[in-house]
PDB file of C-alpha atoms in Angstrom:
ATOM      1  CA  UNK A   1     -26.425 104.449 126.389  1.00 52.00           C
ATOM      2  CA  UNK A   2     -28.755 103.634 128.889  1.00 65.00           C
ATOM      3  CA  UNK A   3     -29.457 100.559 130.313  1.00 87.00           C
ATOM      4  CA  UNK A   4     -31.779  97.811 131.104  1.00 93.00           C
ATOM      5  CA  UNK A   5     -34.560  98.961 133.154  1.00 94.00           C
ATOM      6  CA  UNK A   6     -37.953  97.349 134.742  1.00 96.00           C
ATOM      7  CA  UNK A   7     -41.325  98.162 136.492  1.00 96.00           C
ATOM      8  CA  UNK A   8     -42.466  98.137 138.996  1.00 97.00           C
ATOM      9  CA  UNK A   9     -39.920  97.193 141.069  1.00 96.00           C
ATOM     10  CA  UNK A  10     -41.631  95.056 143.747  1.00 96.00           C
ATOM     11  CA  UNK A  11     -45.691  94.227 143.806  1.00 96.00           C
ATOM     12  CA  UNK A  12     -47.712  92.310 146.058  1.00 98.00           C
ATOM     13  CA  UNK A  13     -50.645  90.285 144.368  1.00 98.00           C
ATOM     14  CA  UNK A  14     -53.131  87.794 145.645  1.00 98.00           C
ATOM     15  CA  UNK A  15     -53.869  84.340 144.691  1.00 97.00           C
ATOM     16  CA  UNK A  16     -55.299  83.616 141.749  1.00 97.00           C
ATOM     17  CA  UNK A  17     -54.958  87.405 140.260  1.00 98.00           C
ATOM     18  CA  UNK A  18     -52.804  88.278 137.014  1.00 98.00           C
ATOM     19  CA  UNK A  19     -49.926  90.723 136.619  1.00 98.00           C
ATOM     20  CA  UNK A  20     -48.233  92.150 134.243  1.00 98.00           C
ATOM     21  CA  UNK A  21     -44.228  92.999 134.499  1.00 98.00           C
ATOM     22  CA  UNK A  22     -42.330  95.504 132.132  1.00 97.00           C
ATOM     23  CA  UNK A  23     -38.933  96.160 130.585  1.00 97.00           C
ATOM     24  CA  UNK A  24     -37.305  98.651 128.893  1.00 94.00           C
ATOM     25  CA  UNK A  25     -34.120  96.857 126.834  1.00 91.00           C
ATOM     26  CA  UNK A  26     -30.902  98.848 126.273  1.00 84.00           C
ATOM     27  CA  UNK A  27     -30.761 100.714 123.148  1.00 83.00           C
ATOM     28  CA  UNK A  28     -29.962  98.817 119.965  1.00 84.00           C
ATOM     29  CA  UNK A  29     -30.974  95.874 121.284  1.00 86.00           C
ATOM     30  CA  UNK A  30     -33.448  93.191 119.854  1.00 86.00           C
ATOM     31  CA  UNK A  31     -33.811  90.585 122.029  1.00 89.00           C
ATOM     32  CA  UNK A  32     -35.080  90.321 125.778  1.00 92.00           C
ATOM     33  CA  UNK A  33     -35.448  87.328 127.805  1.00 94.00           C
ATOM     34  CA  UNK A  34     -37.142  86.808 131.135  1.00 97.00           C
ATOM     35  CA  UNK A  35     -35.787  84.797 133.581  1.00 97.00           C
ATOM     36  CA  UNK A  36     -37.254  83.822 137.487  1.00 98.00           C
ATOM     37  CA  UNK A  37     -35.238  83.636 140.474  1.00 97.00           C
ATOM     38  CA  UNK A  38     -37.287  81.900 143.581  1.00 95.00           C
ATOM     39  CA  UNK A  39     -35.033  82.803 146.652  1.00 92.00           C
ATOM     40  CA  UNK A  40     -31.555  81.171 147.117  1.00 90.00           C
ATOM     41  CA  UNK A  41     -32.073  79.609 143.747  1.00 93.00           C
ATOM     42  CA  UNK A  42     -30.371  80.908 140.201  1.00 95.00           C
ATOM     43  CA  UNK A  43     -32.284  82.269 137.583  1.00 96.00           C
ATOM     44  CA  UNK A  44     -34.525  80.342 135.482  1.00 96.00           C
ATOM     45  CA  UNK A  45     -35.506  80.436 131.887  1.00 94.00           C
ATOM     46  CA  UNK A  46     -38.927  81.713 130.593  1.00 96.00           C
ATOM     47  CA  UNK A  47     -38.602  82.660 127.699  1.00 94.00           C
ATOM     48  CA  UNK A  48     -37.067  85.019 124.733  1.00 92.00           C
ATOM     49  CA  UNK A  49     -38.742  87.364 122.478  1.00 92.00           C
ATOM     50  CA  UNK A  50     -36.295  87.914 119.243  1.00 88.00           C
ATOM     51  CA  UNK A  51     -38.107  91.018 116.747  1.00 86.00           C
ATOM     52  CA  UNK A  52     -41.236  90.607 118.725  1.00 89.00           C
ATOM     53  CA  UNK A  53     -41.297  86.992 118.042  1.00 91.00           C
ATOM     54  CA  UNK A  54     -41.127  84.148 120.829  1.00 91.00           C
ATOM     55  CA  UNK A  55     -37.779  82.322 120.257  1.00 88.00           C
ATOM     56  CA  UNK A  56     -37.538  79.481 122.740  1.00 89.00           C
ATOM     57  CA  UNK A  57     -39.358  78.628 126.420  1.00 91.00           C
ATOM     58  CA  UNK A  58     -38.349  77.355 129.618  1.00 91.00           C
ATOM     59  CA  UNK A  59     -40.243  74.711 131.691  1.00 92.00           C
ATOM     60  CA  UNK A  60     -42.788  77.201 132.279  1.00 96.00           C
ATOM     61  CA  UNK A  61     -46.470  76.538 131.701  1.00 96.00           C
ATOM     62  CA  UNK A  62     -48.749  78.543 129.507  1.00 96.00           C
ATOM     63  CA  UNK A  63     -49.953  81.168 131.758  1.00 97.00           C
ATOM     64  CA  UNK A  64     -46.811  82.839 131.574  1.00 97.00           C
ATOM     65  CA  UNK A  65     -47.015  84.967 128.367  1.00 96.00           C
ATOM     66  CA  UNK A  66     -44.755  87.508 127.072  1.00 95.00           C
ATOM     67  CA  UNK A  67     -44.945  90.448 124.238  1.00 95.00           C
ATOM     68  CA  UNK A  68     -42.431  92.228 122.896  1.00 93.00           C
ATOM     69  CA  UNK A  69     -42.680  95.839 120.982  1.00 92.00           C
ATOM     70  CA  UNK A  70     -41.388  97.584 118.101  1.00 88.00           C
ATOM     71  CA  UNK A  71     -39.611  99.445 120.381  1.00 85.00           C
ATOM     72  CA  UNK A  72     -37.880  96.337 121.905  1.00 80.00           C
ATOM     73  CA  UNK A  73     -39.257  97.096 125.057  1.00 91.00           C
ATOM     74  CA  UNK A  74     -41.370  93.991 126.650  1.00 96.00           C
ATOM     75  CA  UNK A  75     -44.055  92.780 129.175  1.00 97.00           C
ATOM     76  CA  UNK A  76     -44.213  89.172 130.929  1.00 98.00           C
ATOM     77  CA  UNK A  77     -47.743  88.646 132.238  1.00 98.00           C
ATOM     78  CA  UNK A  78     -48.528  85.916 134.404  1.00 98.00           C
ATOM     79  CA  UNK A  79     -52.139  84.813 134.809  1.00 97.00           C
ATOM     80  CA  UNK A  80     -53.658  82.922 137.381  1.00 97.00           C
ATOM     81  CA  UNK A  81     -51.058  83.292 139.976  1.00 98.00           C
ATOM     82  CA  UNK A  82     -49.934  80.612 142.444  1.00 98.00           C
ATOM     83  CA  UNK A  83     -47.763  80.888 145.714  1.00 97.00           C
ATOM     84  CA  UNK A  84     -45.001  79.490 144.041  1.00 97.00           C
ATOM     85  CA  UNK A  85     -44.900  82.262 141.654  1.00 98.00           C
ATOM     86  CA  UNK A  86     -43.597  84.435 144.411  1.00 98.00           C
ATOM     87  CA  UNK A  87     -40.117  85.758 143.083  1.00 97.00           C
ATOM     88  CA  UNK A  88     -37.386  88.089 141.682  1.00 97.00           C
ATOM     89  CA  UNK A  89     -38.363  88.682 137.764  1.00 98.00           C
ATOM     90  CA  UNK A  90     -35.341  89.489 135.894  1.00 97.00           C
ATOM     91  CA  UNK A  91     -35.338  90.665 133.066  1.00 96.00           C
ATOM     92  CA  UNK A  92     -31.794  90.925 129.707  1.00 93.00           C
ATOM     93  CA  UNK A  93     -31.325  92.078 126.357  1.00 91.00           C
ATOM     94  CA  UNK A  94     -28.848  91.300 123.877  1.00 85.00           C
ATOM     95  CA  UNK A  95     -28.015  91.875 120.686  1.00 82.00           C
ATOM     96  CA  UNK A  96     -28.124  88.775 118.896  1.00 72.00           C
ATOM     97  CA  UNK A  97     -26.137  87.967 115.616  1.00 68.00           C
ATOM     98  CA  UNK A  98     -25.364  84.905 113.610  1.00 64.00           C
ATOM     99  CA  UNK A  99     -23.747  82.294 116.223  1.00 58.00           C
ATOM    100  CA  UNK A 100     -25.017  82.579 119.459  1.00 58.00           C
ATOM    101  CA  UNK A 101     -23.972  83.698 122.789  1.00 59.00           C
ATOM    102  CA  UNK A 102     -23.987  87.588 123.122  1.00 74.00           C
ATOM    103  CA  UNK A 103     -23.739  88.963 126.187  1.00 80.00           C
ATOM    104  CA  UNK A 104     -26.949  89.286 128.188  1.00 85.00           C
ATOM    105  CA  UNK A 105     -27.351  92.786 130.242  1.00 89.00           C
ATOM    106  CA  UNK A 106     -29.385  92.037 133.107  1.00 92.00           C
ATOM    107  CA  UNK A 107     -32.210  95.005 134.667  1.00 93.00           C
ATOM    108  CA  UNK A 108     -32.650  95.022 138.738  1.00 93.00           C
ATOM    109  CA  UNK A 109     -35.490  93.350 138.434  1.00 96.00           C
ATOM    110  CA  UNK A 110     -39.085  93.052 139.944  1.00 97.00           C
ATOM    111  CA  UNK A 111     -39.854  91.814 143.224  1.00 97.00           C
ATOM    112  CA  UNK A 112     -43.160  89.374 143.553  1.00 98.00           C
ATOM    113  CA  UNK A 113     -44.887  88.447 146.307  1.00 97.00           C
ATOM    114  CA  UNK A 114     -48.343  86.444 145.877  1.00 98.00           C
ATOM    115  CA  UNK A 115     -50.209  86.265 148.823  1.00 97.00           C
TER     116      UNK A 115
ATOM    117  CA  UNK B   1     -30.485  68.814 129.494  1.00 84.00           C
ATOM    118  CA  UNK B   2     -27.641  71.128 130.594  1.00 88.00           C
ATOM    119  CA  UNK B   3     -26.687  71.187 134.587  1.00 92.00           C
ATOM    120  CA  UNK B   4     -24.392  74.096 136.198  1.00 95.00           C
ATOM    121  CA  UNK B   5     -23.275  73.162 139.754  1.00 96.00           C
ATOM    122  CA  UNK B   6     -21.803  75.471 142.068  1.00 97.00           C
ATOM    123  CA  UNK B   7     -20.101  73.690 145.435  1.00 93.00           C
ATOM    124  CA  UNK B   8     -20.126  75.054 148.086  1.00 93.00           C
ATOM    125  CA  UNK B   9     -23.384  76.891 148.375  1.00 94.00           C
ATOM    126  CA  UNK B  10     -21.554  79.046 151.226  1.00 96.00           C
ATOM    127  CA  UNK B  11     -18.405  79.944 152.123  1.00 95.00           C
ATOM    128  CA  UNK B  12     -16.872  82.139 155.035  1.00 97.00           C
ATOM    129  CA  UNK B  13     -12.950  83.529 154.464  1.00 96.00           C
ATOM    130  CA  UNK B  14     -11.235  85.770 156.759  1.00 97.00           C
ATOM    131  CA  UNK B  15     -10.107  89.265 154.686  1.00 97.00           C
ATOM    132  CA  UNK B  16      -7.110  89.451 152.876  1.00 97.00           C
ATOM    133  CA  UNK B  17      -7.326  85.797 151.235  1.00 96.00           C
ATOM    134  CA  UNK B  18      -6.978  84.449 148.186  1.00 97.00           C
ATOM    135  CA  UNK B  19     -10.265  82.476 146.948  1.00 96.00           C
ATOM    136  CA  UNK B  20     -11.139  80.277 144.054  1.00 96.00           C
ATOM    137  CA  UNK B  21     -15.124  79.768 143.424  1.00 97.00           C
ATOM    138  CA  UNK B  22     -15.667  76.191 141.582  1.00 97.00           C
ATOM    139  CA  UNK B  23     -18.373  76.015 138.776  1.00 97.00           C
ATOM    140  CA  UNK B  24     -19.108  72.994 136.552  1.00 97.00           C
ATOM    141  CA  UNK B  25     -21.617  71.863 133.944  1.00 95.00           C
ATOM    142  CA  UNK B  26     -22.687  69.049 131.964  1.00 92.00           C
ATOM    143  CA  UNK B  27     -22.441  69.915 128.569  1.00 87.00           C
ATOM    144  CA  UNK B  28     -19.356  71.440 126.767  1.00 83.00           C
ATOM    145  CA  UNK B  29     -21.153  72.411 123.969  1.00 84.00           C
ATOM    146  CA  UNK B  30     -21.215  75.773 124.975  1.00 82.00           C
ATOM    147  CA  UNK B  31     -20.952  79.104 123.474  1.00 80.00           C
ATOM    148  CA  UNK B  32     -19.835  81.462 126.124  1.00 89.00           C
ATOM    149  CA  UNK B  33     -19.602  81.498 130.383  1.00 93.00           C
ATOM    150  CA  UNK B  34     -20.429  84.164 132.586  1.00 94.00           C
ATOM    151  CA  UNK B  35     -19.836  84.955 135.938  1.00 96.00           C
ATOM    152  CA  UNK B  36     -22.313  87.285 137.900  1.00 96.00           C
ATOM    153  CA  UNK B  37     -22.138  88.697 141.403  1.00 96.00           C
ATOM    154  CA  UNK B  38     -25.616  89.342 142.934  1.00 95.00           C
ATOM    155  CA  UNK B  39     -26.400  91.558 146.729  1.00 94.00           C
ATOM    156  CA  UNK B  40     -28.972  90.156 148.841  1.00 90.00           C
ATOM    157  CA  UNK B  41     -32.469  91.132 147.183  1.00 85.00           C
ATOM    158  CA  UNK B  42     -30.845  93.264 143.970  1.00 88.00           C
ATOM    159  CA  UNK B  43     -30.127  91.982 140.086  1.00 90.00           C
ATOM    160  CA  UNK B  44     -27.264  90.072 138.795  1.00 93.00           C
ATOM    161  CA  UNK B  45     -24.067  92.642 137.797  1.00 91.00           C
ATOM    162  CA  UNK B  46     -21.961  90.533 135.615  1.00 90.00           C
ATOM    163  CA  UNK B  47     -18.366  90.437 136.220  1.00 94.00           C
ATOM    164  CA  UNK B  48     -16.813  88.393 134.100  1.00 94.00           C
ATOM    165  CA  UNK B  49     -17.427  86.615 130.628  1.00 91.00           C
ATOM    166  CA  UNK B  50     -15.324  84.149 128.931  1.00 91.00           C
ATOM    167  CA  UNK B  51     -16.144  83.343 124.977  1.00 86.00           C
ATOM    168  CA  UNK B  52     -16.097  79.443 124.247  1.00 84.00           C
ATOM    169  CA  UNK B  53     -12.389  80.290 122.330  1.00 86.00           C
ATOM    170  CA  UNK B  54     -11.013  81.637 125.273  1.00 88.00           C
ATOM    171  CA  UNK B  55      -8.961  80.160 128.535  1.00 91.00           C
ATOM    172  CA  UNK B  56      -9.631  82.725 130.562  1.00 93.00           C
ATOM    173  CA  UNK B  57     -10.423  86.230 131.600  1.00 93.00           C
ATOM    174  CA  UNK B  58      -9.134  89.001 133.772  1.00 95.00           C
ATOM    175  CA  UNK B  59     -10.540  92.249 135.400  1.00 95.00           C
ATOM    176  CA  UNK B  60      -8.762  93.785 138.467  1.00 96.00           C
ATOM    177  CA  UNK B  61      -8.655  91.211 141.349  1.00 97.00           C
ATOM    178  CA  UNK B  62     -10.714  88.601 139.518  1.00 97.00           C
ATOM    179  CA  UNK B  63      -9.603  85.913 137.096  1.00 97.00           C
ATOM    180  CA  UNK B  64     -12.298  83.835 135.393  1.00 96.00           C
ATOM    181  CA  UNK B  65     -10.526  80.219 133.640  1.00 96.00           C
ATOM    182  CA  UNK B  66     -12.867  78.007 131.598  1.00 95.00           C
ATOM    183  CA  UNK B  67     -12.003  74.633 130.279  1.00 93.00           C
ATOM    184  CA  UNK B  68     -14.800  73.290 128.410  1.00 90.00           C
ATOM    185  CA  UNK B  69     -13.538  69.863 127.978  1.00 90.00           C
ATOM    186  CA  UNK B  70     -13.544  69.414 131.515  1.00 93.00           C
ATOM    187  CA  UNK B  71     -16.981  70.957 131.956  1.00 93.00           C
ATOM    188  CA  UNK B  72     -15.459  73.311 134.514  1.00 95.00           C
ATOM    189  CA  UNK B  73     -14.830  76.944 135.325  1.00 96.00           C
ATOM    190  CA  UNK B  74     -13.283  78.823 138.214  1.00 97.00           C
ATOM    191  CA  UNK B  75     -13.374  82.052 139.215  1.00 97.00           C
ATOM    192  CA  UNK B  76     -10.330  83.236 141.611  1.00 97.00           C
ATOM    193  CA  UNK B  77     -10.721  86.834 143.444  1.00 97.00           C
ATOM    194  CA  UNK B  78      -7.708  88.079 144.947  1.00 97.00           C
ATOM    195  CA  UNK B  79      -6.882  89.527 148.104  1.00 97.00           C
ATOM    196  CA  UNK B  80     -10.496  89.387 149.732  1.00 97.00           C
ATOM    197  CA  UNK B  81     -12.521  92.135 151.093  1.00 97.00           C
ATOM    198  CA  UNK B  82     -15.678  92.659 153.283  1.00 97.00           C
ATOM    199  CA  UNK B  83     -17.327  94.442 150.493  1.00 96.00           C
ATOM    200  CA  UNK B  84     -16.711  91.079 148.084  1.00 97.00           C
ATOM    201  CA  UNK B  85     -19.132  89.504 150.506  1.00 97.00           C
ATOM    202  CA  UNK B  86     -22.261  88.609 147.686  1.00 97.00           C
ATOM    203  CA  UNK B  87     -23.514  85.665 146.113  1.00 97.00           C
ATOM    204  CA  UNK B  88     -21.681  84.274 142.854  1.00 98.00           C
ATOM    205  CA  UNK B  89     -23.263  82.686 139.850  1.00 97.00           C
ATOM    206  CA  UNK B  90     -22.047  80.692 137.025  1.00 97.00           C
ATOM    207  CA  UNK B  91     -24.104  80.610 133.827  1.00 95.00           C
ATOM    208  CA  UNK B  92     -23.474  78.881 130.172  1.00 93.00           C
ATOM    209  CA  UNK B  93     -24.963  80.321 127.181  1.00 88.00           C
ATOM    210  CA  UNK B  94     -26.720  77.670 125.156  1.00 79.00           C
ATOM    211  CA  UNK B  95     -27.982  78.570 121.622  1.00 71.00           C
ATOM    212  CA  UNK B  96     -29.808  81.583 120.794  1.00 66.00           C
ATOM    213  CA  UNK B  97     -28.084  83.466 123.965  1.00 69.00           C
ATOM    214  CA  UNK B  98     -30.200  81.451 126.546  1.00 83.00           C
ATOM    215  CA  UNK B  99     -28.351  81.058 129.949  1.00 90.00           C
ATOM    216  CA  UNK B 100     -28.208  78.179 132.162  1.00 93.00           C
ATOM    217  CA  UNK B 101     -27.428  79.363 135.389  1.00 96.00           C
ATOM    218  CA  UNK B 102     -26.060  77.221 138.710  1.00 96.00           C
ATOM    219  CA  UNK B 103     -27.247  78.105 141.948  1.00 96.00           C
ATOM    220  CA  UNK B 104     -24.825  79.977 143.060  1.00 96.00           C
ATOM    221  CA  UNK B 105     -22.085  80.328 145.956  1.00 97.00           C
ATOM    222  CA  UNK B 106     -22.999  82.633 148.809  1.00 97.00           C
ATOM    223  CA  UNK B 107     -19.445  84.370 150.481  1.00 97.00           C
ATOM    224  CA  UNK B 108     -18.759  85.926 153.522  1.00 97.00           C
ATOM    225  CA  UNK B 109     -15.727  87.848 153.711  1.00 97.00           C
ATOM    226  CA  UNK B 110     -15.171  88.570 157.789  1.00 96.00           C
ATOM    227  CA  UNK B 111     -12.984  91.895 158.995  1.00 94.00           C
TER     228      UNK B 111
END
């Protein structure tokens, strides 16, 4: 079983460019959920993507989009990027039934720096 | 709006003691509550979950307790060592397995 994986695993960007981040979920899987971690903060909510469909946001505004694939594997882009979007991208996949609350495995994440 | 506090943000312990990490949070109406450990500049490797039916949870020198009337949860590592040294978060899972994490508490475990 392998686990959660993303890329790249850091990236420098300038102001005002886009990027696009990318995660593999761990097999059998169908959810994925991005979170953002600005330094000697906790994670924050995006957003999930439940069988490629969004499934709840964060206070995030609408230049941070996500996709996610038949394959369960998923991509957060972020478009017009700010200072403030400099960060640690994290990236978990569940398996969510009925109910609510299934574990979340976390990836190592991706390392942003906007310039 | 759910809130997770962690207090303090740091703490410094000499090896070999006994610790208890404090977490609480607004909202009982939760499903489950994690605890993660995270190294400086790495991803979160989870340590400990407790399910909303549970009091509390137990692997190795760790012992995660939950009481959700309360709004609090505590996580108690025995028997410190320097390589415990990491930062410690709390999260609650709201609906639809979205987590609500606190800030977390940084700990330095000295030789």
């Amino acid at each position: 079983e392998t686990g959660v994986t993303q890329s790249p695993t850091h990236l420098i960007k300038t102001r005002g460019q886009q990027v696009t981040l990318r995660c593999s979920s761990q097999s059998g899987h169908n959810t994925v959920s991005w979170y953002q971690q600005a330094l000697g903060q906790g994670p924050q909510f995006i957003f999930q993507y439940y069988r490629e469909e969004e499934n709840g946001r964060g206070n995030f505004p609408p230049r941070f989009s996500g996709l996610q694939f038949p394959n369960y594997s998923s991509e957060l882009n972020v478009n017009a990027l700010e200072l403030d979007d400099s960060a640690l991208y994290l990236c978990a996949s569940s398996l969510v039934r009925a109910g609510g609350g299934e574990t979340q495995y976390f990836g190592p994440g991706t390392r942003l720096l906007v310039l | 709006k759910q809130e997770v506090t962690q207090i303090p943000a740091a703490l410094s312990v000499p090896e070999g003691e006994n610790l208890v990490l404090n977490c609480s949070f607004t909202d009982s109406a939760i499903y489950n509550l994690q605890w993660f450990r995270q190294d400086p500049g790495k991803g979160l490797t989870s340590l400990l979950l407790i399910q909303s039916s549970q009091r509390e949870q137990t692997s190795g020198r760790l012992n995660a307790s939950l009481d959700k009337s309360s709004g609090r949860s505590t996580l108690y590592i025995a028997a410190s060592q320097p390589g415990d040294s990491a930062t410690y978060l709390c999260a609650v899972y709201r609906a639809n397995s979205k987590l609500t994490f606190g800030k977390g508490i940084t700990l330095s475990v000295r030789p």
